[in-house]
mmCIF file of C-alpha atoms in Angstrom:
data_model
loop_
_atom_site.group_PDB
_atom_site.id
_atom_site.type_symbol
_atom_site.label_atom_id
_atom_site.label_comp_id
_atom_site.label_asym_id
_atom_site.label_seq_id
_atom_site.Cartn_x
_atom_site.Cartn_y
_atom_site.Cartn_z
ATOM 1 C CA ILE A 1 0.110 -0.304 0.178
ATOM 2 C CA GLY A 2 2.683 2.864 1.342
ATOM 3 C CA ALA A 3 4.422 2.300 -2.390
ATOM 4 C CA GLY A 4 1.152 2.322 -4.727
ATOM 5 C CA LEU A 5 0.949 5.326 -2.639
ATOM 6 C CA ALA A 6 4.710 6.779 -2.746
ATOM 7 C CA LEU A 7 4.150 6.133 -6.954
ATOM 8 C CA ALA A 8 0.609 7.687 -6.661
ATOM 9 C CA HIS A 9 1.823 10.675 -6.146
ATOM 10 C CA MET A 10 4.842 10.594 -8.212
ATOM 11 C CA THR A 11 2.761 10.210 -11.243
ATOM 12 C CA ARG A 12 0.971 13.667 -10.049
ATOM 13 C CA ARG A 13 3.762 15.378 -9.238
ATOM 14 C CA GLY A 14 5.792 14.396 -11.982
ATOM 15 C CA ILE A 15 9.473 14.906 -12.507
ATOM 16 C CA ALA A 16 10.731 17.973 -14.611
ATOM 17 C CA ILE A 17 11.410 19.071 -17.489
ATOM 18 C CA ASP A 18 15.279 20.476 -18.233
ATOM 19 C CA TYR A 19 13.976 22.224 -21.715
ATOM 20 C CA ARG A 20 17.195 22.579 -22.690
ATOM 21 C CA ALA A 21 18.257 19.830 -22.456
ATOM 22 C CA VAL A 22 15.333 18.725 -24.707
ATOM 23 C CA LYS A 23 16.343 20.474 -27.993
ATOM 24 C CA THR A 24 20.182 20.074 -27.759
ATOM 25 C CA LEU A 25 18.721 16.168 -27.368
ATOM 26 C CA GLU A 26 16.469 17.071 -31.277
ATOM 27 C CA THR A 27 19.165 19.031 -32.750
ATOM 28 C CA ARG A 28 22.115 16.115 -32.087
ATOM 29 C CA VAL A 29 20.024 13.136 -32.759
ATOM 30 C CA LEU A 30 18.418 14.998 -36.485
ATOM 31 C CA GLU A 31 22.021 16.049 -37.078
ATOM 32 C CA SER A 32 22.686 11.836 -37.410
ATOM 33 C CA PHE A 33 19.425 11.110 -38.577
ATOM 34 C CA VAL A 34 19.051 13.210 -41.234
ATOM 35 C CA PRO A 35 22.093 12.447 -43.374
ATOM 36 C CA LEU A 36 21.842 8.820 -42.889
ATOM 37 C CA SER A 37 18.654 9.049 -43.827
ATOM 38 C CA GLN A 38 18.950 10.296 -47.031
ATOM 39 C CA GLN A 39 21.903 7.934 -47.323
ATOM 40 C CA LEU A 40 20.253 5.294 -47.550
ATOM 41 C CA VAL A 41 17.642 6.628 -49.874
ATOM 42 C CA THR A 42 19.155 7.060 -52.164
ATOM 43 C CA ALA A 43 20.510 3.298 -52.127
ATOM 44 C CA GLY A 44 17.654 3.111 -52.808
ATOM 45 C CA PHE A 45 16.765 1.231 -49.872
ATOM 46 C CA ALA A 46 14.207 4.177 -48.131
ATOM 47 C CA SER A 47 11.785 6.928 -49.834
ATOM 48 C CA ILE A 48 9.765 9.910 -48.590
ATOM 49 C CA ASP A 49 6.818 10.263 -49.302
ATOM 50 C CA LYS A 50 4.780 13.912 -50.061
ATOM 51 C CA LYS A 51 4.347 14.266 -45.842
ATOM 52 C CA GLY A 52 7.765 14.204 -45.471
ATOM 53 C CA ALA A 53 7.907 11.074 -43.341
ATOM 54 C CA PHE A 54 11.216 8.846 -44.346
ATOM 55 C CA LYS A 55 10.278 4.887 -44.579
ATOM 56 C CA LYS A 56 12.595 1.521 -44.788
ATOM 57 C CA SER A 57 12.211 -0.688 -46.953
ATOM 58 C CA THR A 58 12.578 -3.856 -45.577
ATOM 59 C CA LYS A 59 11.535 -5.882 -48.610
ATOM 60 C CA LYS A 60 14.710 -4.809 -50.173
ATOM 61 C CA LEU A 61 17.096 -5.294 -47.158
ATOM 62 C CA ARG A 62 16.113 -8.657 -47.564
ATOM 63 C CA GLU A 63 16.222 -9.012 -51.408
ATOM 64 C CA HIS A 64 19.948 -8.099 -50.124
ATOM 65 C CA LEU A 65 20.541 -10.652 -47.941
ATOM 66 C CA TYR A 66 19.591 -13.296 -49.846
ATOM 67 C CA ALA A 67 21.054 -11.556 -52.863
ATOM 68 C CA ASN A 68 24.287 -11.658 -50.845
ATOM 69 C CA TYR A 69 24.995 -13.766 -48.129
ATOM 70 C CA PRO A 70 24.779 -18.231 -47.821
ATOM 71 C CA LEU A 71 21.815 -18.216 -45.975
ATOM 72 C CA GLU A 72 23.352 -20.375 -43.315
ATOM 73 C CA GLU A 73 24.985 -16.899 -43.017
ATOM 74 C CA LEU A 74 22.100 -15.005 -42.361
ATOM 75 C CA PHE A 75 18.856 -15.320 -39.692
ATOM 76 C CA LEU A 76 15.185 -16.848 -40.359
ATOM 77 C CA THR A 77 12.099 -15.202 -39.195
ATOM 78 C CA LEU A 78 9.831 -18.918 -37.301
ATOM 79 C CA LYS A 79 8.198 -19.167 -40.760
ATOM 80 C CA GLY A 80 11.210 -18.958 -42.311
ATOM 81 C CA PHE A 81 12.264 -21.251 -39.523
ATOM 82 C CA GLU A 82 10.019 -24.003 -39.692
ATOM 83 C CA ALA A 83 10.141 -23.804 -43.572
ATOM 84 C CA LYS A 84 13.470 -24.843 -44.098
ATOM 85 C CA THR A 85 13.042 -27.886 -41.266
ATOM 86 C CA THR A 86 10.188 -29.270 -43.656
ATOM 87 C CA GLY A 87 12.385 -29.270 -47.157
ATOM 88 C CA LEU A 88 10.246 -25.937 -48.237
ATOM 89 C CA GLU A 89 11.939 -23.112 -50.043
ATOM 90 C CA ILE A 90 13.950 -20.114 -48.384
ATOM 91 C CA THR A 91 12.295 -17.113 -50.378
ATOM 92 C CA PRO A 92 13.728 -13.467 -49.552
ATOM 93 C CA ASN A 93 10.649 -13.389 -47.113
ATOM 94 C CA PHE A 94 11.731 -15.435 -44.479
ATOM 95 C CA ILE A 95 15.188 -13.412 -43.690
ATOM 96 C CA ALA A 96 14.629 -11.903 -40.146
ATOM 97 C CA VAL A 97 16.396 -8.177 -40.948
ATOM 98 C CA SER A 98 16.105 -7.505 -36.487
ATOM 99 C CA GLY A 99 18.902 -5.485 -35.471
ATOM 100 C CA GLU A 100 20.124 -8.553 -33.509
ATOM 101 C CA ALA A 101 19.677 -10.285 -36.736
ATOM 102 C CA LEU A 102 22.042 -7.615 -38.743
ATOM 103 C CA SER A 103 24.459 -7.190 -36.084
ATOM 104 C CA ASP A 104 26.822 -10.737 -36.813
ATOM 105 C CA ILE A 105 26.915 -8.596 -40.005
ATOM 106 C CA THR A 106 30.168 -6.495 -40.619
ATOM 107 C CA GLY A 107 31.938 -4.191 -43.557
ATOM 108 C CA ASP A 108 28.375 -4.021 -45.320
ATOM 109 C CA PRO A 109 27.667 -0.401 -46.620
ATOM 110 C CA VAL A 110 24.106 -1.384 -46.085
ATOM 111 C CA ILE A 111 24.114 -2.780 -43.148
ATOM 112 C CA ASP A 112 25.568 -0.307 -41.250
ATOM 113 C CA LEU A 113 22.698 2.685 -42.191
ATOM 114 C CA PHE A 114 20.381 0.367 -41.173
ATOM 115 C CA ILE A 115 21.602 -0.258 -37.962
ATOM 116 C CA GLY A 116 23.306 2.871 -37.362
ATOM 117 C CA LEU A 117 19.385 4.665 -38.176
ATOM 118 C CA SER A 118 17.940 1.769 -35.760
ATOM 119 C CA GLU A 119 18.776 3.883 -32.675
ATOM 120 C CA TYR A 120 18.181 7.595 -33.388
ATOM 121 C CA GLU A 121 14.398 6.259 -35.339
ATOM 122 C CA LYS A 122 13.893 4.736 -31.685
ATOM 123 C CA LEU A 123 14.762 8.199 -30.202
ATOM 124 C CA LYS A 124 12.829 10.108 -32.946
ATOM 125 C CA SER A 125 10.153 8.242 -32.417
ATOM 126 C CA THR A 126 8.589 6.854 -28.894
ATOM 127 C CA TYR A 127 11.673 9.681 -26.547
ATOM 128 C CA LEU A 128 11.359 12.491 -28.540
ATOM 129 C CA PRO A 129 7.645 13.518 -29.194
ATOM 130 C CA PRO A 130 6.738 13.783 -25.215
ATOM 131 C CA LEU A 131 9.275 15.304 -24.331
ATOM 132 C CA LEU A 132 8.819 17.829 -27.311
ATOM 133 C CA ASP A 133 5.015 18.558 -26.711
ATOM 134 C CA ILE A 134 6.158 19.286 -23.060
ATOM 135 C CA VAL A 135 8.350 22.124 -24.126
ATOM 136 C CA LYS A 136 5.687 23.201 -26.873
ATOM 137 C CA ASN A 137 2.826 23.312 -24.088
ATOM 138 C CA LYS A 138 5.311 24.506 -21.353
ATOM 139 C CA TYR A 139 3.221 21.544 -19.059
ATOM 140 C CA GLY A 140 7.331 21.937 -16.826
ATOM 141 C CA VAL A 141 7.149 18.144 -15.816
ATOM 142 C CA MET A 142 6.520 14.427 -17.770
ATOM 143 C CA HIS A 143 3.377 12.575 -15.728
ATOM 144 C CA CYS A 144 4.322 8.700 -16.115
ATOM 145 C CA ALA A 145 2.687 6.340 -15.041
ATOM 146 C CA TYR A 146 3.637 2.991 -12.730
ATOM 147 C CA ASN A 147 2.967 -0.149 -12.434
ATOM 148 C CA THR A 148 3.030 -0.509 -7.983
ATOM 149 C CA LEU A 149 4.446 -3.889 -8.372
ATOM 150 C CA VAL A 150 5.245 -6.405 -10.788
ATOM 151 C CA GLU A 151 6.060 -10.820 -11.144
ATOM 152 C CA THR A 152 9.386 -9.679 -9.734
ATOM 153 C CA GLY A 153 8.421 -7.146 -7.001
ATOM 154 C CA ARG A 154 9.911 -4.646 -8.193
ATOM 155 C CA SER A 155 7.840 -1.160 -9.471
ATOM 156 C CA SER A 156 7.781 -0.399 -13.801
ATOM 157 C CA SER A 157 6.997 2.427 -15.366
ATOM 158 C CA ARG A 158 4.988 2.684 -18.737
ATOM 159 C CA LYS A 159 3.571 5.170 -20.906
ATOM 160 C CA SER A 160 0.556 7.396 -19.345
ATOM 161 C CA LYS A 161 -2.721 7.875 -21.525
ATOM 162 C CA ASP A 162 -3.411 10.736 -20.521
ATOM 163 C CA TYR A 163 -0.324 12.584 -20.472
ATOM 164 C CA PRO A 164 2.552 12.552 -23.169
ATOM 165 C CA SER A 165 5.490 10.946 -21.017
ATOM 166 C CA MET A 166 7.559 7.952 -20.967
ATOM 167 C CA ASN A 167 8.746 5.009 -19.283
ATOM 168 C CA ILE A 168 10.500 6.592 -17.038
ATOM 169 C CA GLN A 169 12.430 4.195 -15.234
ATOM 170 C CA ASN A 170 14.374 2.580 -18.090
ATOM 171 C CA PRO A 171 15.321 6.206 -20.609
ATOM 172 C CA PRO A 172 18.294 5.191 -23.264
ATOM 173 C CA ARG A 173 21.900 5.721 -22.737
ATOM 174 C CA PHE A 174 21.597 7.912 -25.520
ATOM 175 C CA PRO A 175 23.727 11.102 -24.343
ATOM 176 C CA GLY A 176 21.127 14.072 -23.379
ATOM 177 C CA VAL A 177 18.727 11.940 -22.746
ATOM 178 C CA ARG A 178 18.774 11.405 -19.246
ATOM 179 C CA GLU A 179 19.314 14.846 -18.781
ATOM 180 C CA CYS A 180 16.074 15.618 -19.636
ATOM 181 C CA PHE A 181 14.882 15.145 -16.469
ATOM 182 C CA ILE A 182 16.117 17.580 -13.810
ATOM 183 C CA PRO A 183 15.436 18.122 -10.279
ATOM 184 C CA ARG A 184 12.155 20.878 -9.071
ATOM 185 C CA ALA A 185 14.188 23.832 -7.167
ATOM 186 C CA GLY A 186 15.210 22.473 -4.146
ATOM 187 C CA PHE A 187 15.480 19.538 -4.703
ATOM 188 C CA VAL A 188 18.590 17.245 -5.791
ATOM 189 C CA PHE A 189 17.880 13.119 -7.065
ATOM 190 C CA VAL A 190 19.407 10.160 -5.484
ATOM 191 C CA SER A 191 20.970 7.234 -6.095
ATOM 192 C CA VAL A 192 20.255 4.779 -3.587
ATOM 193 C CA ASP A 193 21.649 0.963 -4.789
ATOM 194 C CA TYR A 194 21.799 -2.015 -2.416
ATOM 195 C CA SER A 195 23.896 -4.138 -3.272
ATOM 196 C CA ASN A 196 22.875 -7.774 -3.276
ATOM 197 C CA LEU A 197 20.056 -6.933 -1.263
ATOM 198 C CA GLU A 198 17.530 -9.267 -2.855
ATOM 199 C CA LEU A 199 19.820 -12.436 -1.466
ATOM 200 C CA CYS A 200 20.745 -11.096 1.251
ATOM 201 C CA SER A 201 16.796 -10.958 2.154
ATOM 202 C CA VAL A 202 16.522 -14.073 1.055
ATOM 203 C CA GLY A 203 19.526 -15.463 2.972
ATOM 204 C CA GLN A 204 17.384 -13.907 5.737
ATOM 205 C CA VAL A 205 14.396 -15.266 5.292
ATOM 206 C CA MET A 206 15.960 -18.679 5.608
ATOM 207 C CA MET A 207 17.732 -18.081 9.265
ATOM 208 C CA SER A 208 14.150 -17.021 10.468
ATOM 209 C CA LEU A 209 12.372 -20.307 9.213
ATOM 210 C CA PHE A 210 15.016 -22.973 9.158
ATOM 211 C CA GLY A 211 17.898 -21.264 11.909
ATOM 212 C CA GLU A 212 20.669 -22.075 9.062
ATOM 213 C CA SER A 213 21.253 -20.264 5.573
ATOM 214 C CA ARG A 214 24.283 -21.440 3.782
ATOM 215 C CA MET A 215 23.950 -18.160 1.504
ATOM 216 C CA ALA A 216 24.010 -15.924 5.051
ATOM 217 C CA GLU A 217 26.998 -17.894 5.973
ATOM 218 C CA TYR A 218 28.801 -16.323 2.606
ATOM 219 C CA ILE A 219 27.577 -13.189 2.829
ATOM 220 C CA ASN A 220 29.220 -12.641 6.578
ATOM 221 C CA SER A 221 31.900 -14.769 5.992
ATOM 222 C CA GLY A 222 34.170 -11.662 5.666
ATOM 223 C CA ASN A 223 34.605 -8.591 7.174
ATOM 224 C CA GLU A 224 32.694 -6.680 3.569
ATOM 225 C CA PRO A 225 30.066 -8.543 2.479
ATOM 226 C CA VAL A 226 30.478 -11.405 -0.157
ATOM 227 C CA ASP A 227 28.915 -11.356 -3.506
ATOM 228 C CA LEU A 228 27.018 -14.350 -4.147
ATOM 229 C CA HIS A 229 27.138 -14.084 -7.839
ATOM 230 C CA SER A 230 31.148 -14.092 -7.570
ATOM 231 C CA VAL A 231 30.861 -17.010 -5.291
ATOM 232 C CA LEU A 232 28.422 -18.988 -7.592
ATOM 233 C CA GLY A 233 30.473 -17.716 -10.655
ATOM 234 C CA SER A 234 33.412 -19.782 -9.223
ATOM 235 C CA MET A 235 31.676 -22.909 -7.958
ATOM 236 C CA ILE A 236 30.530 -22.990 -11.447
ATOM 237 C CA TYR A 237 34.581 -23.041 -12.233
ATOM 238 C CA SER A 238 35.099 -25.470 -9.320
ATOM 239 C CA ARG A 239 37.478 -22.366 -8.277
ATOM 240 C CA ALA A 240 35.528 -22.166 -4.484
#
């Protein structure tokens, strides 16, 4: 209940936005996105419609991969994998073109353009619009929505249905994005991270329930708390 009330208060109050940082981020993104998109258009793998909207052609990308690479070096979609296992002919439509599927291909200018554009497209379509909306309408703050508890026992954030916002708990690490969020006048941001909090909690629960815990013994075995992840890794490699 306490967590729910705190998160509801955070939603109502919102988080302050630095207008200058938002405009700087917009400039930085567009300065990279525009030339990359123009190069892709020139190469024939994208187009710009009458309204000025940029659209990549995944169809031509699949055809490019199909014509220039052995199928053994390419990732297939689920339907493509099913077709392969049943002996059907693999066509360009069965080739996967996600960022992960393309990441192992190096030295191909076309692939480099697609990969280079993906990050800026995400910023341009998902993160910049709500920030620019807040600046344009002079809202001053972003009101994000929160899920009080998820299956992991933690809170999560999501885009609000009522206000321009985003998932504030997992903003991209692209330079300039996180700088858009600032504390209100008279306040500061504080980052708190408890080392091994979940594992320490489990160890304490075991002690309370059963009176013993190997996990608790490892944690308390030195002058400083022991990193249980390192202990487990040592066990796996037979070094503990």
